[in-house]
Amino acid sequence: MTLDLFPDRLAPPGLSYLPGFALDEEAALVRAAMEVAAAAPFRRMATPGGQEMSAAMTNCGAAGWVSDAKGYRYARRDPVSALPWPALPALFRALAGRAAREAGFADFVPDMALINRYEPGARMSLHRDIDERDFASPIVSVSLGLPAVFLWGGRVRADKPARLPLGSGDVLVWGGAARKYFHGVAPVRKGEHPLTGAARFNLTFRRAL
Ligand code: MD6
Ligand code: FE
């Protein structure tokens, strides 16, 4: 299914919404994410502007997305431990490949996953994902736990974002013309989810290196 939820915008080619695509695997995905976080704990990173991000993050795979006073980049080691990031779980790689295929990207093999944790009140301001080397590959995004409203902007930051409600198990695949669009997450509302408690997790699988 694609885009009946974006009434005020032509369907941007390259964004696919797969509601419930990961529902069967929710619990296993949360467990795998917690195992990653046991080795590379969630942390709130600083932006280059000196603010602390409200979402906490960790990574797994060949590189991790990191932010600090020097900027945004992918790093092969966790700057907190100086160790390589935990391996990308096979479950993550398989799900990302299946979702990408469903969305028309035949041979997507992610090399890493960024894991975001949002506690109530946490948000993600409008941004573009442009630190990866390979823009031909899509990004596969999986929501787990508390619901959130995804903000789908446009080519420029000033484009008014459409609002897409995302629930646990929903998957977005995006690439092609949409790959560099602005997007964000509205503040997560208070709540309790049976799998995650008072938190939303988002996994984004990427080809970063
Ligand atoms: C989030 N996601 O849903 C934040 N970026 O928590 C993202 O920033 C994102 O979901 C690129 C592609 C898919 C995403
Ligand atoms: Fe993003």
PDB file of N, CA, C and O and ligand atoms in Angstrom, residues 116 118 127 129 139 141 150 174 183 185 200 202 204 206, ligand 1:
ATOM      1  N   ASN A 116      16.824   3.827  17.443  1.00  0.00           N
ATOM      2  CA  ASN A 116      16.416   5.021  18.211  1.00  0.00           C
ATOM      3  C   ASN A 116      15.443   4.614  19.302  1.00  0.00           C
ATOM      4  O   ASN A 116      14.551   3.804  19.060  1.00  0.00           O
ATOM      5  N   TYR A 118      12.688   6.389  21.863  1.00  0.00           N
ATOM      6  CA  TYR A 118      11.947   7.602  22.223  1.00  0.00           C
ATOM      7  C   TYR A 118      11.150   7.325  23.477  1.00  0.00           C
ATOM      8  O   TYR A 118      10.249   6.487  23.464  1.00  0.00           O
ATOM      9  N   HIS A 127      14.879  16.489   9.338  1.00  0.00           N
ATOM     10  CA  HIS A 127      16.256  16.282   8.895  1.00  0.00           C
ATOM     11  C   HIS A 127      16.238  15.469   7.609  1.00  0.00           C
ATOM     12  O   HIS A 127      15.190  14.944   7.207  1.00  0.00           O
ATOM     13  N   ASP A 129      18.497  12.258   5.643  1.00  0.00           N
ATOM     14  CA  ASP A 129      19.520  11.243   5.872  1.00  0.00           C
ATOM     15  C   ASP A 129      20.490  11.304   4.701  1.00  0.00           C
ATOM     16  O   ASP A 129      20.211  10.744   3.638  1.00  0.00           O
ATOM     17  N   ILE A 139      16.305   3.095   2.521  1.00  0.00           N
ATOM     18  CA  ILE A 139      16.363   2.910   3.966  1.00  0.00           C
ATOM     19  C   ILE A 139      15.087   2.168   4.345  1.00  0.00           C
ATOM     20  O   ILE A 139      14.013   2.485   3.838  1.00  0.00           O
ATOM     21  N   SER A 141      12.708   1.239   7.557  1.00  0.00           N
ATOM     22  CA  SER A 141      12.463   1.762   8.900  1.00  0.00           C
ATOM     23  C   SER A 141      11.348   0.965   9.565  1.00  0.00           C
ATOM     24  O   SER A 141      10.276   0.792   8.994  1.00  0.00           O
ATOM     25  N   PHE A 150       4.797  10.246  12.247  1.00  0.00           N
ATOM     26  CA  PHE A 150       5.945  10.505  11.385  1.00  0.00           C
ATOM     27  C   PHE A 150       5.645  11.745  10.562  1.00  0.00           C
ATOM     28  O   PHE A 150       4.532  11.928  10.064  1.00  0.00           O
ATOM     29  N   TRP A 174      12.093   3.561   1.994  1.00  0.00           N
ATOM     30  CA  TRP A 174      12.175   4.735   1.145  1.00  0.00           C
ATOM     31  C   TRP A 174      13.491   4.837   0.449  1.00  0.00           C
ATOM     32  O   TRP A 174      14.532   4.494   0.967  1.00  0.00           O
ATOM     33  N   HIS A 183      12.292  14.776   6.899  1.00  0.00           N
ATOM     34  CA  HIS A 183      11.339  13.991   7.692  1.00  0.00           C
ATOM     35  C   HIS A 183      11.699  14.120   9.160  1.00  0.00           C
ATOM     36  O   HIS A 183      12.809  14.551   9.504  1.00  0.00           O
ATOM     37  N   VAL A 185       9.945  13.146  13.521  1.00  0.00           N
ATOM     38  CA  VAL A 185       8.985  12.441  14.377  1.00  0.00           C
ATOM     39  C   VAL A 185       8.431  13.441  15.382  1.00  0.00           C
ATOM     40  O   VAL A 185       9.202  14.128  16.078  1.00  0.00           O
ATOM     41  N   ARG A 200       9.080   4.085  22.453  1.00  0.00           N
ATOM     42  CA  ARG A 200       9.013   3.689  21.047  1.00  0.00           C
ATOM     43  C   ARG A 200      10.437   3.432  20.571  1.00  0.00           C
ATOM     44  O   ARG A 200      11.344   4.220  20.887  1.00  0.00           O
ATOM     45  N   ASN A 202      12.718   2.703  17.053  1.00  0.00           N
ATOM     46  CA  ASN A 202      12.730   2.723  15.595  1.00  0.00           C
ATOM     47  C   ASN A 202      14.052   2.143  15.124  1.00  0.00           C
ATOM     48  O   ASN A 202      15.116   2.548  15.587  1.00  0.00           O
ATOM     49  N   THR A 204      16.356   1.690  11.821  1.00  0.00           N
ATOM     50  CA  THR A 204      16.540   2.014  10.403  1.00  0.00           C
ATOM     51  C   THR A 204      17.743   1.260   9.871  1.00  0.00           C
ATOM     52  O   THR A 204      18.840   1.348  10.407  1.00  0.00           O
ATOM     53  N   ARG A 206      20.305   0.519   6.898  1.00  0.00           N
ATOM     54  CA  ARG A 206      20.905   1.335   5.833  1.00  0.00           C
ATOM     55  C   ARG A 206      22.113   0.658   5.227  1.00  0.00           C
ATOM     56  O   ARG A 206      22.701  -0.233   5.826  1.00  0.00           O
TER      57      ARG A 206
HETATM   58  C1  MD6 B   1      12.097   7.493  13.466  1.00  0.00           C
HETATM   59  N1  MD6 B   1      13.264   7.811  11.457  1.00  0.00           N
HETATM   60  O1  MD6 B   1      11.139   7.021  12.871  1.00  0.00           O
HETATM   61  C2  MD6 B   1      13.118   8.307  12.738  1.00  0.00           C
HETATM   62  N2  MD6 B   1      15.035   8.226   8.431  1.00  0.00           N
HETATM   63  O2  MD6 B   1      12.255   7.349  14.658  1.00  0.00           O
HETATM   64  C3  MD6 B   1      14.013   8.399  10.544  1.00  0.00           C
HETATM   65  O3  MD6 B   1      14.613   9.426  10.751  1.00  0.00           O
HETATM   66  C4  MD6 B   1      14.105   7.779   9.237  1.00  0.00           C
HETATM   67  O4  MD6 B   1      12.298   6.301   9.664  1.00  0.00           O
HETATM   68  C5  MD6 B   1      15.154   7.709   7.222  1.00  0.00           C
HETATM   69  C6  MD6 B   1      14.355   6.701   6.770  1.00  0.00           C
HETATM   70  C7  MD6 B   1      13.397   6.215   7.593  1.00  0.00           C
HETATM   71  C8  MD6 B   1      13.249   6.750   8.863  1.00  0.00           C
END
